Coordinates of C-alpha atoms in Angstrom, one line a residue:
Chain A
M108 CA 0.0 0.0 0.0
R109 CA 1.4 3.3 -0.9
V110 CA 1.2 6.3 1.4
P111 CA -0.7 9.3 -0.1
A112 CA 1.6 12.1 -1.4
P113 CA 0.7 14.7 1.3
Y114 CA 1.5 12.3 4.1
R115 CA 4.7 11.1 2.4
F116 CA 5.8 14.6 2.0
L117 CA 4.9 15.4 5.6
A118 CA 6.9 12.3 6.7
V119 CA 9.9 13.2 4.6
F120 CA 9.7 16.7 5.8
S121 CA 9.5 15.6 9.4
V122 CA 12.4 13.2 9.1
V123 CA 14.5 15.9 7.5
M124 CA 13.5 18.4 10.1
A125 CA 14.0 16.1 13.0
A126 CA 17.2 14.6 11.8
S127 CA 18.9 17.9 10.9
G128 CA 17.4 20.4 13.2
S129 CA 18.4 23.0 10.7
F130 CA 17.6 23.8 7.0
A131 CA 21.2 24.4 6.3
Q132 CA 22.2 20.8 6.6
G133 CA 22.4 18.7 3.3
T134 CA 20.4 15.7 2.4
G135 CA 21.0 12.3 0.8
K136 CA 18.8 9.4 -0.4
V137 CA 18.5 5.9 0.8
R138 CA 17.1 3.4 -1.7
M139 CA 15.6 0.2 -0.2
K140 CA 16.5 -3.1 -1.8
I141 CA 14.8 -5.4 0.6
D142 CA 14.0 -9.0 0.3
P143 CA 11.0 -9.5 0.3
E144 CA 10.5 -6.8 -2.3
A145 CA 6.8 -6.3 -1.4
N146 CA 5.1 -5.5 1.8
F147 CA 8.1 -4.5 3.8
E148 CA 7.9 -1.5 6.2
Y149 CA 10.5 0.3 8.1
V150 CA 10.8 2.8 10.9
V151 CA 13.4 5.5 10.7
D152 CA 15.1 6.7 13.8
H153 CA 12.5 4.9 16.0
R154 CA 9.8 7.3 15.0
F155 CA 8.8 7.4 11.3
R156 CA 7.1 4.5 9.8
M157 CA 7.4 4.3 6.0
R158 CA 6.9 2.0 3.1
Q159 CA 8.3 3.8 0.1
L160 CA 11.3 2.4 -1.8
E161 CA 13.3 5.5 -1.5
V162 CA 13.6 8.0 1.3
E163 CA 15.4 11.3 1.5
L164 CA 17.1 12.0 4.8
A165 CA 19.4 14.6 6.3
T166 CA 23.0 13.7 6.2
G167 CA 24.3 11.8 9.2
T168 CA 23.6 8.5 10.8
H169 CA 20.1 7.2 10.9
H170 CA 18.6 4.1 12.5
F171 CA 16.4 1.8 10.4
S172 CA 14.1 -0.9 11.8
I173 CA 12.9 -3.0 8.8
W174 CA 10.2 -5.6 8.9
A175 CA 8.0 -7.6 6.6
P176 CA 5.2 -10.1 7.2
Q177 CA 6.6 -13.4 8.5
R178 CA 10.1 -11.9 8.8
A179 CA 12.1 -10.7 11.8
I180 CA 12.8 -7.0 12.5
V181 CA 16.3 -6.0 11.4
D182 CA 17.8 -3.0 13.0
T183 CA 20.6 -1.2 11.3
N184 CA 22.3 2.2 11.1
V185 CA 22.8 4.0 7.8
V186 CA 25.1 6.9 7.2
V187 CA 23.6 9.4 4.7
E188 CA 26.0 11.5 2.8
N189 CA 25.2 14.8 1.2
G190 CA 23.8 14.6 -2.3
R191 CA 24.4 10.9 -2.6
T192 CA 22.0 8.0 -3.0
L193 CA 22.8 5.0 -0.8
E194 CA 21.4 1.6 -1.6
L195 CA 20.4 -0.5 1.4
A196 CA 20.3 -4.1 0.3
L197 CA 19.1 -6.5 3.0
R198 CA 17.5 -9.9 3.2
L199 CA 15.1 -10.1 6.1
P200 CA 15.4 -13.4 7.9
Y201 CA 12.3 -15.4 8.7
A202 CA 10.9 -14.8 12.2
Q203 CA 11.6 -17.5 14.7
G204 CA 7.9 -17.7 15.4
F205 CA 7.2 -18.2 11.7
L206 CA 9.7 -21.0 11.4
V207 CA 8.1 -22.7 14.4
Y208 CA 4.7 -22.2 12.8
Q209 CA 6.0 -23.7 9.6
R210 CA 7.4 -26.7 11.4
E211 CA 4.1 -27.2 13.3
L212 CA 2.1 -26.7 10.1
Q213 CA 4.3 -29.3 8.3
A214 CA 3.9 -31.7 11.2
Y215 CA 0.2 -31.1 11.3
R216 CA -0.1 -31.7 7.5
S217 CA 2.0 -34.9 7.7
R218 CA 0.0 -36.2 10.7
R219 CA -3.2 -35.4 8.9
R220 CA -1.9 -37.1 5.7
V221 CA -1.0 -40.2 7.6
Q222 CA -4.3 -40.2 9.6
R223 CA -6.5 -39.6 6.5
L224 CA -4.6 -40.7 3.4
V225 CA -3.3 -44.1 4.7
P226 CA -6.7 -45.4 6.0
A227 CA -8.4 -44.0 2.8
I228 CA -5.9 -45.9 0.7
A229 CA -6.4 -49.0 2.8
T230 CA -10.2 -48.6 2.4
G231 CA -9.7 -48.2 -1.3
G232 CA -7.5 -51.3 -1.4
T233 CA -10.0 -53.4 0.5
A234 CA -12.9 -52.0 -1.6
L235 CA -11.0 -53.1 -4.7
W236 CA -10.4 -56.5 -3.1
A237 CA -14.1 -56.7 -2.3
A238 CA -15.0 -55.7 -5.8
L239 CA -12.7 -58.4 -7.3
S240 CA -14.1 -60.9 -4.8
Y241 CA -17.6 -60.0 -5.8
A242 CA -16.7 -60.4 -9.4
K243 CA -15.3 -63.8 -8.6
M244 CA -18.4 -64.7 -6.6
K245 CA -20.6 -63.5 -9.5
K246 CA -18.6 -65.6 -11.9
A247 CA -19.0 -68.7 -9.7
H248 CA -22.7 -67.9 -9.4
D249 CA -23.0 -67.6 -13.2
R250 CA -21.3 -71.0 -13.5
L251 CA -24.0 -72.5 -11.4
E252 CA -26.7 -70.8 -13.5
D253 CA -24.9 -72.3 -16.6
D254 CA -25.1 -75.7 -14.9
R255 CA -28.8 -75.3 -14.4
A256 CA -29.2 -74.4 -18.0
A257 CA -26.9 -77.3 -19.0
Y258 CA -29.1 -79.7 -17.0
T259 CA -32.3 -78.5 -18.7
S260 CA -30.8 -78.9 -22.1
G261 CA -28.7 -82.0 -21.2
G262 CA -28.8 -84.5 -24.1
S263 CA -27.5 -87.6 -22.5
P264 CA -28.0 -89.5 -19.2
H265 CA -24.2 -89.8 -18.7
Q266 CA -23.7 -86.1 -19.3
I267 CA -26.5 -85.3 -16.8
G268 CA -25.1 -87.8 -14.3
V269 CA -21.6 -86.2 -14.5
L270 CA -23.1 -82.7 -14.2
K271 CA -25.1 -83.6 -11.0
A272 CA -22.5 -85.8 -9.4
E273 CA -19.3 -83.9 -10.1
T274 CA -19.6 -80.6 -11.9
I275 CA -22.4 -79.0 -9.9
P276 CA -20.9 -80.0 -6.5
Q277 CA -17.5 -78.7 -7.6
H278 CA -19.0 -75.4 -8.7
K279 CA -21.1 -75.1 -5.5
E280 CA -17.9 -75.5 -3.6
D281 CA -16.2 -72.8 -5.7
F282 CA -19.2 -70.5 -5.1
K283 CA -19.1 -71.2 -1.4
R284 CA -15.3 -70.4 -1.2
A285 CA -15.8 -67.2 -3.3
R286 CA -18.7 -66.1 -1.1
T287 CA -16.6 -66.6 2.0
Q288 CA -13.8 -64.6 0.5
Y289 CA -16.2 -61.9 -0.5
G290 CA -17.6 -61.8 3.0
I291 CA -14.1 -61.4 4.5
A292 CA -13.3 -58.7 1.9
A293 CA -16.6 -56.8 2.5
G294 CA -16.2 -57.0 6.3
T295 CA -12.6 -55.7 6.0
T296 CA -13.8 -52.9 3.8
L297 CA -16.5 -52.0 6.3
L298 CA -14.0 -52.0 9.1
C299 CA -11.5 -49.9 7.1
A300 CA -14.3 -47.5 6.1
G301 CA -15.4 -47.2 9.7
A302 CA -11.9 -46.6 10.8
T303 CA -11.4 -44.0 8.1
A304 CA -14.6 -42.2 8.9
Y305 CA -13.6 -42.1 12.6
L306 CA -10.1 -40.8 11.7
F307 CA -11.6 -38.2 9.4
W308 CA -14.0 -37.1 12.2
R309 CA -11.2 -37.1 14.8
T310 CA -8.7 -35.2 12.7
G311 CA -11.4 -32.8 11.7
K312 CA -11.6 -31.7 15.3
E313 CA -7.9 -31.2 15.5
K314 CA -7.0 -27.5 15.5
K315 CA -4.8 -26.3 12.6
P316 CA -1.7 -24.4 13.9
G317 CA -2.1 -20.7 13.5
F318 CA 0.6 -18.0 13.1
I319 CA 0.7 -14.9 15.2
D320 CA 3.1 -12.5 13.9
T321 CA 4.8 -11.3 17.1
E322 CA 7.3 -9.4 15.1
K323 CA 4.6 -7.3 13.6
I324 CA 3.2 -6.6 17.1
R325 CA 6.6 -5.5 18.2
F326 CA 7.1 -3.5 15.0
D327 CA 3.7 -1.8 15.4
G328 CA 4.8 -0.8 18.8
L329 CA 7.7 1.1 17.2
S330 CA 5.7 3.0 14.8
W331 CA 4.4 6.5 14.5
T332 CA 1.7 7.2 11.9
P333 CA 1.7 10.7 10.6
G334 CA -1.8 12.3 10.1
P335 CA -3.2 15.6 8.9
N336 CA -3.2 16.9 12.4
G337 CA 0.1 15.5 13.5
G338 CA 0.8 11.9 14.3
T339 CA -0.1 9.1 16.7
W340 CA 2.1 6.7 18.5
Q341 CA 0.9 3.1 18.4
G342 CA 1.5 0.3 20.8
G343 CA 0.2 -3.2 21.2
L344 CA -0.2 -5.6 24.0
T345 CA -1.4 -9.2 23.6
W346 CA -2.4 -11.8 26.1
D347 CA -2.9 -15.4 24.9
L348 CA -6.0 -16.5 26.8
T349 CA -5.8 -20.0 25.4
R350 CA -2.7 -20.8 27.4
Chain W
M287 CA -17.7 -37.0 3.6
K288 CA -19.4 -39.5 5.9
R289 CA -22.4 -40.2 3.6
P290 CA -20.5 -42.4 1.1
W291 CA -19.3 -44.7 3.9
I292 CA -22.8 -45.0 5.2
L293 CA -24.1 -45.9 1.7
L294 CA -21.4 -48.5 1.4
L295 CA -23.0 -50.8 4.0
P296 CA -26.3 -51.5 2.3
L297 CA -24.6 -51.6 -1.0
I298 CA -22.3 -54.4 0.2
M299 CA -25.2 -56.2 1.9
G300 CA -27.2 -55.8 -1.2
F301 CA -24.5 -57.2 -3.4
S302 CA -24.0 -60.2 -1.2
G303 CA -27.7 -60.9 -0.7
C304 CA -28.6 -61.1 -4.4
L305 CA -26.3 -64.0 -5.1
K306 CA -27.5 -67.2 -3.5
D307 CA -26.6 -70.8 -4.1
D308 CA -30.0 -72.3 -4.6
L309 CA -29.0 -75.0 -7.0
D310 CA -29.5 -78.4 -5.3
P311 CA -28.6 -81.4 -7.6
A312 CA -31.1 -83.5 -5.7
T313 CA -34.0 -81.2 -6.8
L314 CA -32.9 -81.4 -10.5
T315 CA -35.3 -84.1 -11.7
S316 CA -37.1 -82.5 -14.6
N317 CA -34.9 -83.7 -17.5
P318 CA -36.4 -87.0 -18.9
L319 CA -32.9 -88.2 -19.7
D320 CA -31.9 -87.8 -16.0
P321 CA -31.6 -91.1 -14.2
D322 CA -33.4 -89.4 -11.3
Y323 CA -36.2 -88.1 -13.6
S324 CA -39.5 -87.6 -11.7
G325 CA -41.8 -86.3 -14.4
P326 CA -44.4 -88.2 -16.5
A327 CA -43.3 -91.6 -17.6
L328 CA -41.1 -91.5 -20.7
I329 CA -42.0 -95.1 -21.6
E330 CA -45.7 -96.0 -21.1
L331 CA -47.2 -99.4 -21.0
V332 CA -49.9 -99.6 -23.7
S333 CA -51.0 -103.2 -23.3
D334 CA -49.9 -106.6 -22.0
T335 CA -51.0 -110.1 -22.8
T336 CA -50.4 -113.8 -22.1
R337 CA -50.5 -115.6 -25.4
I338 CA -50.3 -119.2 -26.5
V339 CA -48.0 -119.9 -29.4
Y340 CA -49.1 -122.7 -31.7
L341 CA -46.7 -124.8 -33.8
G342 CA -48.3 -127.0 -36.4
G343 CA -51.7 -126.4 -34.9
M344 CA -50.5 -127.6 -31.5
P345 CA -49.8 -125.3 -28.6
A346 CA -46.1 -125.1 -28.2
D347 CA -45.5 -122.2 -25.8
T348 CA -47.1 -119.7 -23.5
V349 CA -45.6 -116.2 -23.7
V350 CA -46.1 -112.9 -21.9
E351 CA -45.8 -109.8 -24.1
Q352 CA -46.1 -106.1 -23.5
V353 CA -46.7 -103.2 -25.9
V354 CA -45.0 -99.9 -24.8
Q355 CA -44.9 -96.4 -26.2
V356 CA -42.0 -93.9 -26.0
R357 CA -43.0 -90.4 -25.3
T358 CA -40.7 -88.7 -27.8
D359 CA -42.6 -85.4 -27.2
L360 CA -40.8 -85.3 -23.8
L361 CA -37.4 -85.6 -25.4
P362 CA -35.3 -82.8 -26.8
A363 CA -35.9 -82.5 -30.5
G364 CA -33.6 -84.7 -32.6
T365 CA -32.6 -87.0 -29.7
D366 CA -31.2 -90.2 -31.1
W367 CA -32.3 -93.1 -28.8
K368 CA -32.5 -96.9 -28.6
L369 CA -34.8 -99.0 -26.6
Y370 CA -33.1 -101.1 -23.9
V371 CA -35.2 -103.8 -22.4
T372 CA -34.3 -106.1 -19.6
L373 CA -36.4 -109.1 -18.7
V374 CA -36.1 -108.9 -15.0
N375 CA -37.0 -112.5 -14.3
T376 CA -34.4 -113.9 -16.6
G377 CA -31.8 -111.2 -16.9
E378 CA -32.0 -111.2 -20.7
V379 CA -31.3 -107.8 -22.3
F380 CA -32.6 -106.6 -25.6
D381 CA -31.0 -103.5 -27.2
Y382 CA -33.0 -102.1 -30.1
G383 CA -32.9 -99.2 -32.4
S384 CA -35.1 -96.2 -32.3
E385 CA -37.9 -98.2 -33.8
I386 CA -40.0 -99.9 -31.2
P387 CA -39.6 -103.6 -32.0
P388 CA -42.8 -105.7 -32.2
P389 CA -43.6 -107.2 -28.8
D390 CA -43.1 -110.8 -30.0
E391 CA -39.4 -110.2 -30.3
R392 CA -38.9 -109.9 -26.5
P393 CA -41.4 -112.1 -24.8
Y394 CA -41.1 -114.3 -21.8
H395 CA -41.3 -117.9 -23.0
H396 CA -42.8 -120.9 -21.1
V397 CA -44.4 -118.7 -18.5
V398 CA -46.0 -120.2 -15.5
P399 CA -49.6 -119.0 -15.0
G400 CA -50.0 -116.8 -11.9
T401 CA -46.4 -115.7 -12.0
S402 CA -45.5 -112.1 -12.4
Y403 CA -43.1 -111.2 -15.3
C404 CA -41.5 -107.9 -15.3
F405 CA -39.8 -105.8 -18.0
D406 CA -37.5 -102.9 -17.4
Y407 CA -37.6 -100.3 -20.2
Q408 CA -34.9 -97.7 -20.6
L409 CA -33.7 -95.5 -23.4
K410 CA -30.1 -95.6 -24.5
V411 CA -28.9 -92.2 -25.5
Q412 CA -25.3 -91.6 -26.5
F413 CA -24.2 -94.9 -24.9
S414 CA -25.8 -94.2 -21.5
L415 CA -29.2 -95.3 -20.1
T416 CA -32.1 -93.3 -18.7
K417 CA -34.2 -94.2 -15.7
A418 CA -35.8 -97.6 -16.0
W419 CA -39.6 -98.0 -16.1
R420 CA -40.7 -101.4 -14.8
Y421 CA -43.9 -102.9 -15.9
C422 CA -45.0 -106.3 -14.7
T423 CA -47.6 -108.7 -16.1
V424 CA -49.1 -111.7 -14.3
A425 CA -49.2 -114.7 -16.6
Q426 CA -52.8 -115.7 -17.2
P427 CA -53.8 -119.4 -17.2

């Protein structure tokens, strides 16, 4: 977000005024080359909060507190020389809290993946097994139906005798085995589905780690926001009631 | 998310319930060629008689004969069969073609009046025999 021109002017003017204490002193520029390029903010000399990429300051040493979301505040001093533009190149390190949050989030996602994906895959596997078992059982059942048709159209006593004494009993045994296997597969699928549903329900209640940017709170406490009628100091105090 | 799992249960039960093994070989008795056939008789007795055979005007023998009919309408169309007759009292076997032989080709000879003479009739189809239908005739004096 860019600061409107009147405020920016007011800020620069204030900085120049405050830093120099006299109009006679020269000025120089500081160009900000910060990583991350977007969203970073800084406070000059513990007072002036800014966002612009370039700032004009009175010559001399100035203190910069630079911050960006998820990053730690970096404090540094910059010596501004008369008529010169100084480039401040800096990579803001990630805040310790953010790194902890990242670790917790990663662990949360891994845990969730294990608790949801693994049982879901197991359920899928057992469902596939049940489907194959069902297909096998259906095939065995179809063979029995074929036997029934073969009996009706049977053209010789011997053929019918073999069908009734050997073929049909064998196919009945095959069907019985296939049905038992299907029962086991279907039962296993139901168990896995139940376990998966339970784990989905349980992991659904687990709270996702949140990130509280403590560096931002600290940085906001450093800031001073210029307004049309002067400026306001801001400060923040947080109390985590969940602990 | 839970609904598919809930739907899975009746689905699985439904799948397993619709496939039953209701084929019992003991109840399969409707094919006339089945040795355990229990339908209408495939070979029916038309008539039986005790007859005296004369030789040169003199009575030479007393025979028992039966006339039977094969219910070809019960058989699958085009079934090739032979009549297979066993004289139960003597153990003699007569194996004929699909034409019903005249009864005098398979009589009991020298019968004793008052004695029962039985014939077992079967069809031979593709070298195997159907159920036997037994008809008995008591020799008349």
